[in-house]
Tab-separated table of C-alpha atoms in Angstrom:
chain	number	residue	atom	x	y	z
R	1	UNK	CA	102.763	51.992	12.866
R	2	UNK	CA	104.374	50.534	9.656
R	3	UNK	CA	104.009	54.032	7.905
R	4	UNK	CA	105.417	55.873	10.656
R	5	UNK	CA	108.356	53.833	10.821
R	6	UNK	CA	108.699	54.309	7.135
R	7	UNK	CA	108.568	58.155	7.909
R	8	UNK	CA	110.986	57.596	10.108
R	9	UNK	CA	113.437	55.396	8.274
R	10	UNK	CA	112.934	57.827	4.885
R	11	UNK	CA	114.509	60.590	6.632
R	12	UNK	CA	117.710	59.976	6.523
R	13	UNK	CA	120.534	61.554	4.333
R	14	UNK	CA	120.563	59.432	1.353
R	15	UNK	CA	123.395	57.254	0.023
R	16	UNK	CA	124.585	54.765	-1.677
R	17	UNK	CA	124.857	51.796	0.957
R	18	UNK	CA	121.700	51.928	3.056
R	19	UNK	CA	123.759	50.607	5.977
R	20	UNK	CA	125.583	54.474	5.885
R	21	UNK	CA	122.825	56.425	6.119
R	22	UNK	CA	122.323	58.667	8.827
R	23	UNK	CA	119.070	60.058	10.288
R	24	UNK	CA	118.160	64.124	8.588
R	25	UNK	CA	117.520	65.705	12.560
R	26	UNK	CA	116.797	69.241	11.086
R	27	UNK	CA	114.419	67.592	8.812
R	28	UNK	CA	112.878	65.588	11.518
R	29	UNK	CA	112.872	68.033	14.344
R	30	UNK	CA	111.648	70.769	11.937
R	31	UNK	CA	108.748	68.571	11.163
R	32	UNK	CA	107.707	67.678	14.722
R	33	UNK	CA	108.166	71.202	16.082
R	34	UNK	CA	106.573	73.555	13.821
R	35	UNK	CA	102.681	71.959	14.611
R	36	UNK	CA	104.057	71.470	18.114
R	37	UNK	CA	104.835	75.402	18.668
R	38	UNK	CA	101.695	76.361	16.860
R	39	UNK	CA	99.663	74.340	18.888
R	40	UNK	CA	101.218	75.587	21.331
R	41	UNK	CA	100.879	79.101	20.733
R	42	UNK	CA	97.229	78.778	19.982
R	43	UNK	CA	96.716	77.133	23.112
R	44	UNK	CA	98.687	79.702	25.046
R	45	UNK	CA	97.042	82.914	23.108
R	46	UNK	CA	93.640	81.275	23.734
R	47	UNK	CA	93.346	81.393	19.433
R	48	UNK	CA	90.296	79.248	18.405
R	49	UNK	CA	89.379	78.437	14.782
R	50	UNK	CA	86.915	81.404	13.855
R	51	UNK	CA	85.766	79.460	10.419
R	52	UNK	CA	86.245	75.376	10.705
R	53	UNK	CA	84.343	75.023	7.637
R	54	UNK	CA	87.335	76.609	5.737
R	55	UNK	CA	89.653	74.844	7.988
R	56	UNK	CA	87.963	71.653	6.189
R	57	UNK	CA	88.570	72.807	2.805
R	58	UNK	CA	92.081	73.171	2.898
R	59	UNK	CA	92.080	69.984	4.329
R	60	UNK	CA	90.330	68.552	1.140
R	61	UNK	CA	92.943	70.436	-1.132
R	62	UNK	CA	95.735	69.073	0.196
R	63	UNK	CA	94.485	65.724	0.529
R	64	UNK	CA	93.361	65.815	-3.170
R	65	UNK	CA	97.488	67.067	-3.551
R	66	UNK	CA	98.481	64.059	-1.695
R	67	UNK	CA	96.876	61.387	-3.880
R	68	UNK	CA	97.482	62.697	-6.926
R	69	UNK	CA	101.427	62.987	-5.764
R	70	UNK	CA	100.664	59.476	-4.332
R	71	UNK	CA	99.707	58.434	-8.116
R	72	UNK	CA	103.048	59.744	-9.492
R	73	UNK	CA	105.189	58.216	-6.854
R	74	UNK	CA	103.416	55.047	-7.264
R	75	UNK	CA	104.058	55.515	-11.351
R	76	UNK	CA	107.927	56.501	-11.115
R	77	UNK	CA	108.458	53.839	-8.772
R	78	UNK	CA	107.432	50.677	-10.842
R	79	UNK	CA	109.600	52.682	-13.401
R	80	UNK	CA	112.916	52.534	-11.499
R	81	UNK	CA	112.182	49.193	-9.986
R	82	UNK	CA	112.655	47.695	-13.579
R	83	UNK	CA	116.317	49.272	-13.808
R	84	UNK	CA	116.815	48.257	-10.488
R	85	UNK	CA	117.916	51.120	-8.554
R	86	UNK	CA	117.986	51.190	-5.070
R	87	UNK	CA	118.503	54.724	-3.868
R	88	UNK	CA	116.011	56.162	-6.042
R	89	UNK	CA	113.254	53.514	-4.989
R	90	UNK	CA	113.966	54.654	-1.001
R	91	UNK	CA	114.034	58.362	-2.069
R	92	UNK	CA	109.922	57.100	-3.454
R	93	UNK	CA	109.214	54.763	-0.724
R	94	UNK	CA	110.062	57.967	1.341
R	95	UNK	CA	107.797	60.104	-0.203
R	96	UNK	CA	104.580	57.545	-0.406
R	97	UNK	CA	105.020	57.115	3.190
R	98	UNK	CA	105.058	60.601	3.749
R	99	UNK	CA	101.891	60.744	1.472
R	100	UNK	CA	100.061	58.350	3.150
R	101	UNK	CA	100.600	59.221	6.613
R	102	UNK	CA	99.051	62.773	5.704
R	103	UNK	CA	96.406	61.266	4.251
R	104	UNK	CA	95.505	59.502	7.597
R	105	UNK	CA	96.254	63.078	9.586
R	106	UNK	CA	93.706	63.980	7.189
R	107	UNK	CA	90.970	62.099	8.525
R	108	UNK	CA	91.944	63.278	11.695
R	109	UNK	CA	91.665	66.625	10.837
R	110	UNK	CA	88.557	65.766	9.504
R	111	UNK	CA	87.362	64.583	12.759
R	112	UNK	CA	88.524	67.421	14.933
R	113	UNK	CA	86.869	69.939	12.464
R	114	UNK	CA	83.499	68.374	12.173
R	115	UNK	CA	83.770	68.290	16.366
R	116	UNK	CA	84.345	71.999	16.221
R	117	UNK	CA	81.605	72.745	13.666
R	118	UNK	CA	78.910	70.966	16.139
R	119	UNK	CA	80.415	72.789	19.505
R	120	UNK	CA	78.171	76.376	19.460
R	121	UNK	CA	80.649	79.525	19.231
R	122	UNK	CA	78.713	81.950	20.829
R	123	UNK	CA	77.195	81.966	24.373
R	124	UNK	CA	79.068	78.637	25.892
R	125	UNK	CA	80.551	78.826	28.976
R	126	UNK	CA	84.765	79.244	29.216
R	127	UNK	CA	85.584	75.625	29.476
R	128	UNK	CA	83.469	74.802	26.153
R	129	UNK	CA	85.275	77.823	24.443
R	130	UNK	CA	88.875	75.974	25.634
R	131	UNK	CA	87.712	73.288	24.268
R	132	UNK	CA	87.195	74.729	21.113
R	133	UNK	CA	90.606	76.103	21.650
R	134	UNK	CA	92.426	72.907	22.320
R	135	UNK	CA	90.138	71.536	19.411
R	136	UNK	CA	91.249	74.047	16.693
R	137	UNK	CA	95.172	74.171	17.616
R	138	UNK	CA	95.129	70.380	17.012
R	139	UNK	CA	93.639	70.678	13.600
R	140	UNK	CA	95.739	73.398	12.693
R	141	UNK	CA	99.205	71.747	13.960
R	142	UNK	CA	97.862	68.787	12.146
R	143	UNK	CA	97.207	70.721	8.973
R	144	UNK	CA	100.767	72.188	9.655
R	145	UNK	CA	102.688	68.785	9.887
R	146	UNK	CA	100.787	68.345	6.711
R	147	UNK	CA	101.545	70.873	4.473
R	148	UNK	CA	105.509	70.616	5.554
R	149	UNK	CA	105.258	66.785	4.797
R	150	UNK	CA	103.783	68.169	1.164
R	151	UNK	CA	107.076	70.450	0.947
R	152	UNK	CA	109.459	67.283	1.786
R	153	UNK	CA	106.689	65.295	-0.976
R	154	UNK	CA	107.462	67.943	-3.387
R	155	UNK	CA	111.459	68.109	-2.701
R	156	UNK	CA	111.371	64.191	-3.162
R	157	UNK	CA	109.622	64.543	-6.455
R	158	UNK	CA	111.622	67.249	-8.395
R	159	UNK	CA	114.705	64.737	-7.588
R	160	UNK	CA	113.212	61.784	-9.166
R	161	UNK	CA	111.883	64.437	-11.890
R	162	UNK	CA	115.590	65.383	-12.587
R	163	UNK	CA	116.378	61.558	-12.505
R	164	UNK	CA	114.541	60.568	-14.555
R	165	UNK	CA	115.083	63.784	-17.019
R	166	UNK	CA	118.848	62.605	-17.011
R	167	UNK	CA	117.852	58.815	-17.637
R	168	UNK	CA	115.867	60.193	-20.771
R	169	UNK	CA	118.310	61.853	-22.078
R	170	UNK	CA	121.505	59.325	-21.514
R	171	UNK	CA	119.198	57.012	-23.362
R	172	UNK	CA	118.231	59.260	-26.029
R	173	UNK	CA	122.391	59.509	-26.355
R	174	UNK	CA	122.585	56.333	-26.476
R	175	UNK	CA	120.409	55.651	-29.391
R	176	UNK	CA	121.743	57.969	-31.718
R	177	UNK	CA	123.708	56.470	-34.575
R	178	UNK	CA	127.685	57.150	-33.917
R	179	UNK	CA	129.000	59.653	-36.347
R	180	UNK	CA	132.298	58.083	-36.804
């Protein structure tokens, strides 16, 4: 529950009293609807997953994304929370919440694929095959609602890139001997 109200309380439209910020509903319904509608249109098209095994490995690539994001947040972080800035350090609590709430849709992906894997494909009766259905739409909305959290993961990390390309530089100004 605590990481989903940090997903929830990271998007927002950043500034720089806390207090003013005001919840990012594109952002938010964008993220909720897009695995909603394709589960929904799997469902409704009767699409199952055809190769869960491959399902699974995307899975693994974008959890092995995740933590290695997770790492850089985690390093950036402890970096700004010595010069004591505030917006930045939401912008990365944002995106390690983010992180680690995908990694826990990841084991349920995880889960749901190794239940499809053990259902049979062939010869089952039409309630099985919905099942499969039902099954695969799940892991794929899931797998959906991960990949756009890695696109908001990504968004938050070229801004503290560019932060902290500007700090280096200001204090590469700084050091310079003055010319005068």
């Amino acid at each position: 529950m605590q990481l989903i109200r940090g997903v929830r309380e990271g998007l927002r439209h950043r500034e720089e009293n806390a207090a003013a910020e005001k919840p990012d509903w594109t952002t938010r319904i964008v993220l909720l609807s897009i695995p909603i509608l394709v589960a929904g249109g799997m469902i409704w098209f009767g699409l199952g997953v055809q190769s869960p095994d491959q399902l699974l490995a995307g899975a693994a690539l974008l959890a092995g994304a995740l933590l290695t994001g997770f790492s850089q947040v985690a390093a950036w972080r402890e970096r700004i929370l010595m010069r004591d800035e505030q917006a930045r350090t939401r912008a990365l609590d944002e995106a390690a919440a983010h992180i680690l709430l995908s990694l826990v849709a990841g084991v349920a992906i995880t889960v749901l694929v190794v239940s499809l894997v053990v259902i049979p494909s062939e010869d089952i009766p039409a309630w099985v095959e919905q099942i499969r259905v039902v099954l695969g739409a799940i892991s794929v909305a899931v797998l959906s609602y991960v990949g756009l959290t890695l696109l908001i993961v990504a968004n938050l990390l070229w801004d503290a890139f560019q932060f902290e390309k500007q700090d280096a530089e200001r204090e590469n100004l700084e050091d310079l001997p003055n010319e005068d």
